[in-house]
Coordinates of C-alpha atoms and ligand atoms in Angstrom, one line a residue:
M1 CA 17.5 -62.8 -90.3
S2 CA 19.7 -62.8 -93.4
L3 CA 23.4 -65.1 -92.9
E4 CA 25.4 -62.4 -92.6
T5 CA 24.0 -60.8 -88.9
A6 CA 23.3 -64.6 -88.0
V7 CA 27.5 -65.2 -88.7
L8 CA 27.8 -62.3 -86.7
I9 CA 25.6 -63.1 -83.5
R10 CA 27.3 -66.9 -83.7
I11 CA 31.5 -64.9 -83.6
L12 CA 29.8 -62.4 -80.8
F13 CA 28.2 -65.2 -78.3
T14 CA 31.5 -67.5 -79.4
T15 CA 33.7 -64.2 -78.1
V16 CA 31.9 -63.8 -74.8
V17 CA 31.8 -67.7 -74.2
L18 CA 35.5 -67.6 -75.2
Y19 CA 35.8 -64.5 -72.6
I20 CA 34.0 -65.4 -69.6
T21 CA 35.4 -69.0 -70.1
G22 CA 39.0 -67.3 -70.6
W23 CA 38.4 -65.8 -66.8
I24 CA 37.3 -68.6 -65.3
V25 CA 40.0 -70.3 -66.2
Y26 CA 42.4 -67.2 -65.1
C27 CA 40.3 -67.0 -61.7
R28 CA 40.6 -70.7 -60.4
Y29 CA 44.5 -71.5 -61.7
F30 CA 47.1 -68.4 -62.8
H31 CA 45.1 -65.5 -60.7
P32 CA 47.7 -64.5 -57.6
L33 CA 45.0 -65.3 -55.5
R34 CA 44.0 -68.5 -56.8
A35 CA 45.0 -69.8 -53.5
I36 CA 43.2 -68.4 -51.1
P37 CA 39.8 -70.6 -50.4
G38 CA 36.7 -69.2 -50.9
P39 CA 33.0 -69.5 -52.2
F40 CA 33.8 -70.5 -55.9
L41 CA 31.2 -67.9 -57.0
A42 CA 33.2 -65.1 -55.2
S43 CA 36.6 -66.4 -57.0
I44 CA 35.1 -65.8 -60.1
S45 CA 33.2 -62.3 -60.3
R46 CA 32.1 -59.7 -57.6
S47 CA 28.2 -61.1 -57.8
W48 CA 28.8 -63.1 -54.8
I49 CA 29.4 -59.7 -52.9
V50 CA 27.3 -57.7 -53.9
Y51 CA 24.4 -60.3 -53.3
K52 CA 25.4 -61.2 -49.9
T53 CA 26.1 -57.4 -49.1
M54 CA 22.1 -56.8 -50.3
A55 CA 21.6 -59.5 -47.8
A56 CA 22.3 -57.3 -45.1
D57 CA 23.9 -60.0 -42.6
M58 CA 27.6 -60.2 -44.3
E59 CA 29.0 -60.5 -40.5
H60 CA 27.1 -64.0 -40.3
T61 CA 28.5 -64.9 -43.6
Q62 CA 31.9 -64.1 -43.0
R63 CA 32.0 -65.9 -39.5
A64 CA 30.7 -69.0 -40.9
L65 CA 33.4 -69.3 -43.9
H66 CA 36.5 -68.1 -41.9
K67 CA 35.5 -70.8 -39.4
K68 CA 35.1 -73.2 -42.6
H69 CA 38.3 -71.7 -44.5
G70 CA 40.6 -70.1 -41.7
Y71 CA 42.3 -66.7 -41.1
L72 CA 42.3 -66.0 -45.4
V73 CA 38.9 -66.0 -47.5
R74 CA 38.5 -65.0 -51.2
I75 CA 35.3 -62.5 -50.7
A76 CA 35.7 -60.9 -54.7
P77 CA 38.1 -62.0 -57.5
N78 CA 40.8 -59.7 -56.6
E79 CA 39.7 -59.2 -52.8
V80 CA 39.9 -61.3 -49.8
S81 CA 38.6 -61.0 -45.9
C82 CA 41.3 -61.7 -43.4
S83 CA 40.4 -62.5 -39.7
D84 CA 44.1 -62.8 -37.9
P85 CA 44.1 -60.9 -35.4
E86 CA 48.2 -60.3 -36.5
A87 CA 47.2 -58.6 -39.4
I88 CA 45.3 -55.9 -37.6
K89 CA 48.9 -54.0 -37.6
T90 CA 50.2 -55.0 -41.3
I91 CA 46.6 -53.4 -42.9
Y92 CA 45.6 -50.9 -40.8
G93 CA 49.6 -49.7 -39.1
V94 CA 51.9 -46.7 -39.8
K95 CA 54.6 -48.9 -40.9
R96 CA 53.4 -49.1 -44.7
L97 CA 49.6 -47.2 -45.2
F98 CA 47.2 -49.7 -47.1
R99 CA 45.6 -47.2 -48.6
K100 CA 41.3 -47.1 -48.6
T101 CA 40.2 -48.6 -51.9
D102 CA 37.2 -47.6 -54.0
F103 CA 34.6 -48.6 -52.1
Y104 CA 34.7 -45.3 -50.4
N105 CA 34.4 -44.1 -53.4
A106 CA 30.1 -44.0 -53.7
W107 CA 30.3 -42.7 -50.0
A108 CA 31.8 -39.0 -51.3
P109 CA 29.0 -36.4 -52.8
P110 CA 30.1 -34.6 -55.8
N111 CA 32.9 -32.3 -54.4
N112 CA 35.7 -30.9 -55.7
G113 CA 37.1 -30.1 -52.4
Y114 CA 38.2 -32.1 -49.2
V115 CA 35.8 -34.5 -49.1
G116 CA 35.9 -35.5 -45.6
H117 CA 38.3 -37.9 -43.6
F118 CA 36.3 -40.7 -43.9
L119 CA 35.8 -40.5 -47.3
T120 CA 39.6 -39.3 -48.6
R121 CA 41.5 -41.9 -50.1
D122 CA 44.7 -39.9 -50.5
E123 CA 47.2 -40.5 -47.6
K124 CA 49.0 -37.7 -48.1
V125 CA 45.9 -35.3 -47.8
H126 CA 44.6 -36.7 -45.5
S127 CA 47.0 -36.6 -42.8
E128 CA 47.4 -33.2 -43.6
R129 CA 43.7 -32.5 -43.0
R130 CA 43.2 -34.3 -40.0
R131 CA 45.9 -32.6 -38.5
I132 CA 44.3 -29.2 -38.5
V133 CA 41.5 -30.7 -36.3
N134 CA 43.1 -34.0 -34.4
N135 CA 43.3 -31.7 -31.4
V136 CA 39.1 -30.5 -31.0
Y137 CA 38.3 -34.1 -30.7
S138 CA 40.9 -35.3 -28.2
M139 CA 39.4 -36.4 -25.2
S140 CA 40.2 -33.2 -23.4
S141 CA 38.3 -30.7 -25.6
V142 CA 34.8 -33.0 -26.0
L143 CA 34.6 -33.0 -22.2
E144 CA 34.8 -29.2 -22.2
S145 CA 31.5 -29.7 -23.5
E146 CA 31.0 -32.5 -20.8
E147 CA 27.5 -30.3 -19.0
A148 CA 26.0 -30.1 -22.9
V149 CA 26.4 -34.1 -23.0
N150 CA 24.4 -34.1 -19.2
S151 CA 21.8 -32.0 -20.6
C152 CA 20.9 -33.9 -23.2
S153 CA 21.0 -37.6 -21.0
Q154 CA 18.8 -35.5 -18.1
L155 CA 16.2 -34.9 -21.3
L156 CA 16.5 -38.8 -22.1
C157 CA 16.0 -39.4 -18.0
E158 CA 13.2 -37.5 -18.1
I159 CA 11.6 -38.7 -21.1
M160 CA 11.9 -42.3 -20.1
S161 CA 10.5 -41.5 -16.6
E162 CA 7.5 -40.9 -18.8
F163 CA 6.9 -44.2 -20.1
A164 CA 8.2 -46.2 -16.6
R165 CA 5.2 -44.0 -15.3
Q166 CA 3.0 -44.7 -18.1
K167 CA 4.3 -48.8 -18.3
K168 CA 4.6 -47.7 -21.6
E169 CA 6.5 -49.9 -24.0
V170 CA 9.4 -48.5 -26.0
D171 CA 11.7 -48.8 -28.7
L172 CA 14.8 -47.7 -26.4
G173 CA 16.7 -48.7 -30.0
L174 CA 14.7 -46.0 -31.3
W175 CA 15.6 -42.6 -28.6
I176 CA 19.0 -43.9 -27.9
N177 CA 19.4 -42.8 -31.9
M178 CA 17.6 -39.3 -30.9
Y179 CA 19.9 -39.1 -27.9
A180 CA 23.2 -39.5 -30.0
F181 CA 22.1 -36.9 -33.3
D182 CA 21.1 -34.5 -30.2
V183 CA 24.6 -35.2 -28.5
L184 CA 26.5 -34.4 -31.5
G185 CA 24.3 -30.8 -32.0
E186 CA 25.4 -29.8 -28.6
L187 CA 28.5 -30.9 -29.6
F188 CA 28.7 -29.2 -32.9
Y189 CA 26.3 -26.1 -32.8
G190 CA 25.7 -25.7 -29.5
K191 CA 22.7 -26.9 -29.2
M192 CA 20.2 -30.0 -30.0
F193 CA 18.5 -30.1 -33.0
G194 CA 15.3 -31.7 -31.5
F195 CA 15.0 -34.9 -31.8
M196 CA 14.1 -36.0 -28.4
R197 CA 12.2 -32.3 -27.6
D198 CA 9.8 -32.3 -30.3
R199 CA 9.9 -36.5 -30.4
T200 CA 10.2 -36.5 -34.0
D201 CA 13.2 -37.4 -36.8
F202 CA 14.0 -33.8 -36.9
G203 CA 14.5 -33.0 -40.8
G204 CA 14.2 -36.6 -41.8
Y205 CA 18.1 -37.1 -40.5
M206 CA 17.4 -40.7 -39.7
K207 CA 14.8 -41.9 -42.5
A208 CA 17.4 -40.3 -45.0
I209 CA 20.9 -42.4 -43.7
D210 CA 18.9 -45.4 -43.1
S211 CA 17.6 -45.4 -46.9
L212 CA 21.5 -43.8 -48.3
L213 CA 23.1 -46.8 -46.0
P214 CA 22.3 -49.7 -48.9
A215 CA 22.6 -47.5 -51.8
F216 CA 25.7 -46.6 -50.3
T217 CA 27.0 -49.9 -49.3
I218 CA 26.2 -51.5 -52.4
G219 CA 27.5 -49.1 -54.4
G220 CA 30.8 -49.3 -53.3
T221 CA 30.8 -53.1 -53.2
L222 CA 30.1 -53.3 -57.1
P223 CA 33.0 -53.0 -59.7
S224 CA 33.5 -49.5 -60.0
Y225 CA 32.7 -49.3 -63.7
L226 CA 29.2 -49.7 -62.1
T227 CA 29.2 -47.7 -58.9
K228 CA 28.0 -44.3 -60.9
L229 CA 25.5 -45.7 -62.7
Y230 CA 24.0 -48.1 -59.7
L231 CA 24.0 -44.6 -57.6
L232 CA 22.1 -42.8 -60.5
S233 CA 19.9 -45.7 -61.0
T234 CA 19.2 -45.5 -57.6
I235 CA 18.2 -41.8 -57.6
L236 CA 16.0 -42.3 -61.0
F237 CA 14.3 -44.8 -59.7
S238 CA 13.6 -44.9 -55.8
P239 CA 11.7 -42.6 -54.3
S240 CA 13.4 -43.0 -51.0
V241 CA 16.9 -42.1 -51.8
R242 CA 15.6 -38.8 -53.7
G243 CA 13.7 -38.2 -50.5
A244 CA 17.0 -38.8 -48.4
L245 CA 18.9 -36.9 -51.2
G246 CA 17.0 -34.1 -49.8
A247 CA 16.9 -34.5 -46.4
I248 CA 21.0 -34.6 -46.3
K249 CA 20.8 -31.0 -48.6
H250 CA 18.5 -30.2 -45.3
I251 CA 22.1 -31.0 -43.2
E252 CA 24.2 -29.3 -45.6
I253 CA 22.4 -25.8 -45.6
A254 CA 21.3 -26.2 -41.5
S255 CA 25.4 -26.5 -41.6
K256 CA 26.1 -23.7 -43.3
N257 CA 23.2 -21.8 -41.3
A258 CA 24.8 -22.9 -37.7
V259 CA 28.3 -21.8 -38.9
Q260 CA 27.2 -18.8 -40.0
K261 CA 25.4 -17.8 -37.1
R262 CA 27.6 -19.2 -34.5
K263 CA 30.5 -17.2 -36.2
Q264 CA 28.2 -14.4 -35.8
E265 CA 27.1 -15.0 -31.7
L266 CA 31.1 -14.6 -31.0
E267 CA 31.4 -12.1 -32.7
E268 CA 28.8 -10.0 -30.7
K269 CA 29.5 -11.4 -27.6
E270 CA 31.6 -14.4 -25.4
D271 CA 29.2 -17.0 -24.1
G272 CA 31.2 -19.2 -22.2
K273 CA 30.6 -22.7 -24.6
H274 CA 33.4 -24.5 -26.1
D275 CA 31.8 -26.6 -28.9
M276 CA 33.5 -27.6 -31.4
L277 CA 32.3 -25.5 -33.9
R278 CA 33.8 -22.2 -31.7
K279 CA 37.5 -24.6 -32.2
M280 CA 37.1 -24.9 -35.4
L281 CA 35.9 -21.1 -36.8
E282 CA 38.7 -20.5 -34.0
I283 CA 41.3 -22.7 -36.3
S284 CA 39.9 -20.5 -39.0
S285 CA 40.3 -17.3 -37.9
E286 CA 43.8 -17.9 -36.6
K287 CA 45.4 -19.7 -39.5
G288 CA 42.7 -20.9 -42.2
S289 CA 43.9 -18.9 -45.1
K290 CA 47.3 -20.6 -44.6
I291 CA 46.6 -24.4 -43.6
H292 CA 43.6 -24.0 -46.1
F293 CA 41.2 -24.2 -43.9
S294 CA 38.2 -22.7 -44.6
H295 CA 34.2 -22.7 -43.4
E296 CA 33.3 -25.1 -46.5
D297 CA 35.6 -27.0 -44.7
I298 CA 33.8 -26.9 -41.4
Y299 CA 30.5 -27.4 -43.2
V300 CA 32.1 -30.6 -44.2
E301 CA 33.8 -31.4 -40.8
S302 CA 30.4 -31.0 -39.2
H303 CA 28.0 -32.7 -41.1
S304 CA 29.8 -35.7 -42.2
S305 CA 30.6 -36.2 -38.3
L306 CA 26.5 -36.0 -37.9
F307 CA 26.3 -39.1 -40.6
A308 CA 29.1 -40.6 -39.3
G309 CA 28.6 -40.5 -35.8
A310 CA 24.7 -40.7 -34.4
D311 CA 23.8 -44.1 -36.2
T312 CA 27.4 -45.9 -34.6
T313 CA 27.5 -45.0 -30.9
A314 CA 23.5 -45.3 -31.3
A315 CA 24.7 -49.3 -32.1
A316 CA 26.8 -49.2 -29.5
I317 CA 24.5 -48.1 -27.0
N318 CA 22.0 -50.2 -27.3
S319 CA 24.3 -53.6 -27.8
I320 CA 25.4 -53.1 -24.3
L321 CA 21.8 -52.6 -22.9
Y322 CA 20.4 -55.4 -25.2
Y323 CA 23.2 -57.9 -24.0
L324 CA 22.5 -56.6 -20.4
M325 CA 19.1 -57.4 -20.6
L326 CA 19.6 -61.1 -21.9
N327 CA 22.2 -61.6 -19.3
P328 CA 20.4 -61.3 -15.4
V329 CA 23.3 -62.4 -13.7
A330 CA 26.0 -59.2 -15.7
Y331 CA 23.2 -57.0 -15.7
E332 CA 22.5 -57.1 -11.3
K333 CA 26.7 -57.0 -11.2
L334 CA 26.6 -53.8 -13.0
T335 CA 23.7 -52.6 -10.8
A336 CA 25.8 -53.5 -7.8
E337 CA 28.8 -51.8 -9.1
I338 CA 26.8 -49.1 -9.9
D339 CA 25.2 -48.2 -6.9
A340 CA 27.8 -48.8 -4.3
S341 CA 29.8 -46.4 -6.4
V342 CA 26.9 -43.9 -6.1
I343 CA 26.5 -44.4 -2.6
S344 CA 30.2 -44.4 -1.8
G345 CA 29.8 -40.6 -4.0
D346 CA 32.9 -42.3 -6.2
L347 CA 29.7 -42.1 -9.0
S348 CA 27.6 -38.6 -8.9
I349 CA 24.9 -38.8 -11.8
P350 CA 24.6 -37.4 -14.7
A351 CA 28.0 -39.9 -14.5
S352 CA 31.3 -37.7 -15.2
Y353 CA 33.2 -39.6 -17.7
A354 CA 36.3 -39.2 -15.6
E355 CA 34.7 -40.8 -12.9
A356 CA 32.6 -43.8 -15.1
I357 CA 35.3 -44.9 -16.5
K358 CA 36.9 -46.4 -13.1
L359 CA 34.3 -48.9 -12.6
P360 CA 35.9 -52.3 -13.9
Y361 CA 32.7 -54.1 -14.3
L362 CA 30.7 -51.0 -16.1
K363 CA 34.3 -50.8 -18.3
A364 CA 34.0 -54.9 -19.0
C365 CA 30.0 -54.5 -20.0
I366 CA 30.8 -51.5 -22.1
N367 CA 33.9 -53.7 -23.9
E368 CA 32.0 -57.1 -24.1
G369 CA 29.1 -55.0 -25.8
M370 CA 31.1 -53.7 -28.7
R371 CA 33.2 -56.6 -28.7
L372 CA 29.7 -58.9 -29.7
Y373 CA 29.0 -56.2 -31.6
P374 CA 30.6 -53.5 -33.4
S375 CA 29.1 -50.8 -35.1
V376 CA 30.5 -51.5 -38.4
G377 CA 30.0 -54.9 -40.1
L378 CA 31.9 -55.2 -43.2
T379 CA 35.2 -55.7 -44.2
M380 CA 37.4 -52.4 -43.7
P381 CA 38.6 -52.4 -47.4
R382 CA 42.5 -51.4 -48.3
L383 CA 44.9 -52.0 -51.3
V384 CA 48.1 -53.9 -51.0
P385 CA 51.0 -50.9 -51.7
A386 CA 53.3 -50.9 -54.0
G387 CA 56.5 -54.0 -52.8
G388 CA 53.2 -56.0 -52.1
A389 CA 53.2 -57.8 -48.7
S390 CA 53.1 -61.1 -46.7
I391 CA 49.8 -61.6 -43.9
S392 CA 48.8 -64.6 -42.5
G393 CA 51.5 -67.0 -44.4
H394 CA 50.2 -66.0 -47.9
Y395 CA 52.1 -63.5 -50.4
F396 CA 49.4 -60.5 -52.0
A397 CA 50.6 -58.7 -54.3
E398 CA 50.8 -55.2 -55.2
G399 CA 46.9 -54.0 -56.2
C400 CA 45.3 -56.8 -53.8
R401 CA 42.0 -55.8 -51.7
I402 CA 41.9 -56.7 -48.0
G403 CA 40.4 -56.3 -45.0
I404 CA 39.3 -57.4 -41.8
N405 CA 35.7 -57.5 -40.7
P406 CA 35.6 -56.4 -36.6
A407 CA 32.3 -58.7 -36.7
V408 CA 34.8 -61.9 -36.9
V409 CA 38.1 -61.2 -35.5
H410 CA 36.2 -59.9 -32.8
Y411 CA 34.8 -63.3 -32.2
D412 CA 38.1 -64.9 -32.6
K413 CA 38.9 -68.1 -29.5
R414 CA 42.2 -67.7 -29.9
V415 CA 42.0 -64.4 -28.5
Y416 CA 39.1 -64.1 -25.7
G417 CA 38.3 -67.8 -25.4
E418 CA 36.2 -70.7 -25.9
D419 CA 33.3 -68.6 -25.5
A420 CA 33.7 -65.6 -27.4
D421 CA 30.2 -65.9 -29.0
R422 CA 28.7 -65.4 -25.8
F423 CA 28.3 -61.6 -23.8
N424 CA 30.9 -62.8 -20.9
P425 CA 32.2 -59.4 -19.7
D426 CA 34.2 -61.2 -16.8
R427 CA 37.2 -62.0 -19.8
W428 CA 37.6 -58.6 -19.5
I429 CA 38.4 -59.1 -15.6
H430 CA 40.2 -61.7 -15.6
A431 CA 41.7 -63.3 -18.9
P432 CA 40.2 -67.1 -20.4
D433 CA 42.8 -69.8 -19.7
G434 CA 45.7 -68.8 -23.0
C435 CA 44.5 -64.9 -23.0
D436 CA 45.7 -61.8 -22.2
I437 CA 43.9 -59.0 -21.6
P438 CA 46.4 -56.6 -24.1
R439 CA 45.9 -58.8 -26.8
M440 CA 42.2 -58.7 -26.0
D441 CA 42.6 -54.6 -26.6
R442 CA 44.4 -55.0 -29.3
T443 CA 42.1 -56.7 -31.2
M444 CA 39.3 -54.6 -30.5
I445 CA 39.1 -52.5 -34.0
Q446 CA 35.6 -51.5 -33.3
F447 CA 36.7 -47.7 -34.3
G448 CA 38.9 -48.6 -37.0
A449 CA 42.7 -48.8 -36.6
G450 CA 46.0 -46.8 -37.0
P451 CA 46.2 -43.5 -38.9
R452 CA 42.2 -43.8 -40.1
T453 CA 41.6 -44.4 -36.3
C454 CA 37.6 -43.1 -36.0
I455 CA 38.1 -39.5 -35.2
G456 CA 34.8 -39.1 -33.2
K457 CA 36.2 -41.8 -30.6
N458 CA 36.3 -40.3 -27.6
I459 CA 33.0 -38.2 -28.3
S460 CA 31.4 -42.2 -29.0
L461 CA 33.2 -43.4 -25.6
S462 CA 32.2 -40.2 -23.9
E463 CA 28.8 -40.6 -24.9
I464 CA 28.8 -44.2 -23.5
Y465 CA 30.6 -44.0 -20.5
K466 CA 28.7 -41.2 -19.0
L467 CA 25.0 -42.6 -20.2
V468 CA 25.0 -46.4 -19.4
P469 CA 25.5 -45.6 -16.0
H470 CA 23.4 -42.8 -15.2
L471 CA 20.2 -45.2 -16.9
V472 CA 21.1 -48.9 -15.6
R473 CA 20.8 -45.9 -11.9
L474 CA 18.0 -44.9 -12.5
F475 CA 15.6 -47.3 -14.3
H476 CA 15.4 -51.0 -14.3
F477 CA 14.7 -52.4 -18.3
R478 CA 13.4 -55.1 -19.7
L479 CA 13.2 -56.8 -23.0
A480 CA 8.9 -56.9 -24.1
D481 CA 9.5 -60.4 -25.4
P482 CA 13.3 -61.5 -24.8
S483 CA 11.5 -64.7 -27.2
T484 CA 11.8 -62.6 -30.6
G485 CA 15.4 -61.2 -30.3
W486 CA 16.6 -57.9 -32.6
K487 CA 16.7 -57.1 -36.0
T488 CA 19.8 -56.3 -37.6
K489 CA 21.0 -54.4 -41.0
D490 CA 24.7 -54.7 -41.6
Y491 CA 25.1 -51.8 -44.3
W492 CA 27.8 -51.1 -43.5
F493 CA 26.6 -49.7 -40.3
N494 CA 25.3 -52.4 -38.5
K495 CA 22.0 -51.4 -37.4
Q496 CA 19.7 -53.1 -35.0
T497 CA 15.4 -52.3 -34.8
G498 CA 13.3 -54.0 -32.4
I499 CA 14.8 -53.6 -29.4
N500 CA 10.9 -52.9 -27.4
I501 CA 11.5 -52.6 -23.9
Y502 CA 9.6 -51.6 -20.3
M503 CA 11.3 -50.1 -17.9
E504 CA 10.6 -49.3 -14.3
E505 CA 11.8 -46.2 -12.1
R506 CA 14.2 -47.5 -9.3
I507 CA 13.7 -46.7 -5.6
F508 CA 16.1 -45.6 -3.6
H509 CA 15.7 -44.9 0.2
Ligands
LIG601 C1 30.5 -45.9 -31.4 C2 30.6 -45.4 -32.4 C3 31.6 -45.2 -33.7 C4 32.0 -46.2 -34.2 C5 31.8 -48.2 -33.6 C6 32.8 -45.8 -35.3 C7 33.7 -46.4 -36.5 C8 34.1 -46.4 -36.9 C9 35.3 -47.4 -38.1 C10 35.3 -48.6 -37.4 C11 35.7 -45.9 -38.6 C12 36.7 -46.6 -39.1 C13 36.6 -46.5 -40.9 C14 37.8 -47.5 -42.0 O1 38.2 -48.2 -41.9 O2 37.1 -47.5 -42.8 C15 35.4 -44.7 -38.6 C16 36.4 -43.9 -39.0 C17 35.8 -42.6 -39.0 N1 34.7 -42.1 -37.7 FE1 33.7 -43.1 -36.2 N2 32.6 -44.5 -35.1 C18 31.7 -43.8 -34.0 C19 31.3 -42.8 -33.8 C20 31.5 -41.4 -34.5 C21 31.7 -40.2 -33.7 C22 31.0 -39.8 -33.2 C23 32.0 -39.5 -35.5 C24 32.0 -37.9 -35.4 C25 31.8 -37.3 -34.7 C26 32.8 -40.3 -36.3 C27 33.1 -39.9 -38.0 C28 34.9 -41.0 -37.9 C29 35.1 -40.3 -38.9 C30 35.5 -39.0 -39.7 C31 35.9 -41.4 -39.4 C32 37.3 -41.3 -40.1 C33 38.9 -41.0 -39.6 C34 39.3 -41.0 -40.9 O3 39.8 -41.9 -42.1 O4 40.4 -40.0 -40.5 N3 32.6 -41.5 -35.9 N4 34.4 -44.5 -37.4

């Protein structure tokens, strides 16, 4: 090696060491977030958050960190996880908009048009676009398709009856996931995809989402200059991600075909169906050119809902049923309420949404399942707007990243009582000492909060309120092996596997 090269290497090495030392000193002693506690590595590098996200159990890590440090924990040099229930309205409220961070960029398809409600970071564009379709997602609109949802529940119950008669061990999570996809098929396209009918992962959608979730979540957590590189390398080197992109393409093509077909059907004859596709086609033909709502926007609307709406709803139903199976007293109490309501004629089977929401213990069990196990298990990160903000006694400068993880704030003992980490639906009937139900309700952010609240919330609630009493009335479920527990993977959607059960059909005389 020549002398010049050796000197050059030494200069380079010294520069790198000086840069890293300077960066660490800045992060620890001069950074605006220096006073916020958290893991040392997190305070100087995003490698901590990336590594912990890859482990897919961030909700446990964050709960432990908040228990140790309080409401604010530094999870990256410029990012904070907040668990203060009072901060929900500041961070996610309408008063001053905290924009979504670049975490969401990793999920966006290469698309020059509108990327969908979930991914859009421009609040003005978001509110304009969301206003166009808000009514389509209202509860009254969703309930116009109630019969269609009933047909899905009935098919699921027929399959479950067959399994019960065969005394077969069943992967409950898998069937609930297939059910959730088929309901979206009915609601959006006027017919089930065929997951349950064909007993298969139709078009490979489930596998595709499972493969893409880690890539998007890790890609979004990386420093933004690495996101594209990371995503590109997963496409090049991971056959499952390549396969998943193929399946997503399939969903896109299927959406496009469905829009064309539905348009044609409606032109040919009136079929009396009020699916969401029809409603969106009507908006598009009545005022589409004026408000720029084209067929392209309808494809985006429908296929992004498949991505966002099936796994999340399935995770919620799974958690409600799983915790009931683990808590026989609550399970019996719910069964008694449902049986009494059926006998008195207050609840039909299939259950109507309007009837089901009147059952107090059912409501308590549903709230409690989604509290203890919200379907989204990472912080929903936002940027502090111009002028900064005061949160939990700390001033945050513009541009700091901050978010709340539903799976952390839902465990707050000051809000939900000393037994907040236990499944106890009764807390929703009589609030624990020192707690009150309106505050408990306000702290539930399983569907997000404020202007970016889940647009599909009513779809999911109608599915959950209708399916849970239907299943509880017709079957008795028990875990095949209560000692093993489910397995969970928290890649933004916190998905469960291994809910293996046996069931019996209930006999009524
Ligand atoms: C139990 C079921 C569901 C849960 C727990 C859930 C959860 C969430 C959460 C937490 C957000 C906010 C994300 C953020 O602020 O970063 C969100 C947004 C969203 N969800 Fe859901 N979701 C569910 C079902 C659905 C369904 C069925 C659909 C579609 C049909 C859907 C579509 C969306 C969309 C499009 C957004 C973005 C809304 C916006 O920014 O305007 N979700 N969801």
